[in-house]
Amino acid sequence: MFDYFIAPFSDYTFMSRALWGCLVLSLSATPIGVFLTLRKMSLSGDAMAHAILPGAAVGFLVSGLSIFAMTIGGIVAGCIVALLSGMVARHSRAEEDSSLAAFYLLSLAVGVLIISSKGSNVDLLHVLFGSTLALNNEALLLLSGIASITLLVLAIIYRALVLECVDPAFFKSVSRFGAVAHYLFLLLVVLNLVAGFHALGTLMSVGLMILPAAISRFWSNRLGVIISLSFVFAAISCYLGLLLSYHYEFATSPAIVLVLGLFYIASIILVKQCGSFLMKRASLAKLSIEQPIQNPSSIHKGQSNV
Amino acid sequence: MIHISQLTVYYKQLLALDDINVEIKEGEMVAIVGANGAGKSTLLKSIMGQINAQYGQVTFSRHGLKQIAYLPQSQMIERQFPITVKEFVAAGSWRKTGIFKRFTQDLLKQLSHCLEQVGLAQSEQKQISELSGGQFQRMLFARMLMQDAEILILDEPFNSVDMQTTRDLMKVINDCHQAGKTVIAVVHDLPLVKQFFPEVLMIAKSIVAKGPTHQTLSENNLSAVGFQLTNNCIDEHLVCEGVC
């Protein structure tokens, strides 16, 4: 038991680093994911995840697999695409989702082109699917820094963000902070996607954001509980995903996302079952209360028959 | 007093408001009446400074924008968001609490009072997604009361609510008016306007008429804003648009 569940992390530094990196990432990415899903922006998050690729590719061109160069490149590209798609949606007839899709497809194509023309297939795989098991001190520091910034900024804008999500028209009437909160939130999305791409790659990083939020939404309708549950689901999935990757030599980031996917499917089934079970109990309880009031004579007749 | 002069608003190339000139006095209770697309909501948003007018301006002689409480149309609100009635209504005190300040005991008392006023005292821990249409509208009123402002701006406050809720909420508006607050409401229900609102402002992109309700709500004016109604229609509660 110990050998299977604990030893990989206690015996091998690369495994404990990977677990630490994924847990730190889960801590900051899951609340962002909860707000993304509640704002119905899950696909925007996915689009932005793809959009950071050309920035990271330019960073790769300039200084190879340097974490900071690729991070800065990714952040700049993510912000540019988020702003450009918003501007195109405002100033042209294109809808925001189609303009976002257009920009992210272009970005993805440019990014893959740059990396595949100047690097090897291994480099391309590293950027697309991450290198969870190769997180070094620099990468862990970066992930921890981004997580700290995210939690701090989120704590500051939390109240405003909730109001902006629920009733933007009202919030606009009492404060001009709504737009600031919105853009700060988008910046946090980009930051966390960039952090995520070091650990899980550009294609998988958004999974750790959106899936835990989608799972938790099945289990609670309290915002605080949803955010906490999201972290718990993400943390468990990272742990199990890393174990699967270690024991069965699965690719790490898809393993983590697949575990999350299993939680998601299980939640759909369980919540449906629990829901119908609870509804049956509630209707039975209602019947037992209402029956003597609604039709006392029938009960009396029934008793005499017996 | 709210002084609106030569207000002209375009959405891209589409004219939404054309040369609006009107004064709304302190303590007035005005219903804004007009057909769909007449610019009623645009006028409200212009008063609140949410829309930049291409021409003209809105000025306040005493109370500024900070003394406005706004009740938006309920379909603009994300009803599935996981938030309780109490938390939603508490948002009305944003100008006092802002991003960081704690909710004081006084504000908590005020919140309970606002919920009682609209008949939602027992529902404060409910999720907003669990509320019926009428309860949801009551909650919006509670948040507006929580703002404790001198000018109340309501955008279609009685849409999709039953008669009882309309009566209860109308009483809340009347109480506010009696307390000296200025009330400006977009209302489609003409019998309601005739019964409760002393003043009416009729618009069809530009102003058609403004004045005491019994004089202003005439057949000619109604026809000019796109309603083909007679006063009998209004009295018999047969309110419809263009077909009565």
Coordinates of C-alpha atoms in Angstrom, one line a residue, chain A residues 31 34-35 38 158 162 220-230, chain B residues 81-83 87 127:
Chain A
P31 CA -11.2 29.7 -8.1
V34 CA -15.2 28.7 -10.9
F35 CA -15.6 32.3 -12.0
L38 CA -20.1 31.0 -13.6
Y158 CA -13.8 39.1 -5.0
V162 CA -19.4 38.5 -7.7
S220 CA -23.1 22.5 -4.1
N221 CA -24.9 25.8 -4.7
R222 CA -22.8 27.9 -2.3
L223 CA -20.0 29.8 -3.9
G224 CA -17.5 29.3 -1.0
V225 CA -18.2 25.5 -1.0
I226 CA -17.9 25.3 -4.8
I227 CA -14.5 27.0 -4.7
S228 CA -13.3 24.7 -1.9
L229 CA -14.6 21.6 -3.5
S230 CA -13.0 22.5 -6.8
Chain B
F81 CA -25.4 32.3 -9.8
P82 CA -24.9 30.7 -6.4
I83 CA -25.7 33.5 -4.1
E87 CA -26.0 38.4 0.0
Q127 CA -30.6 30.8 -3.2

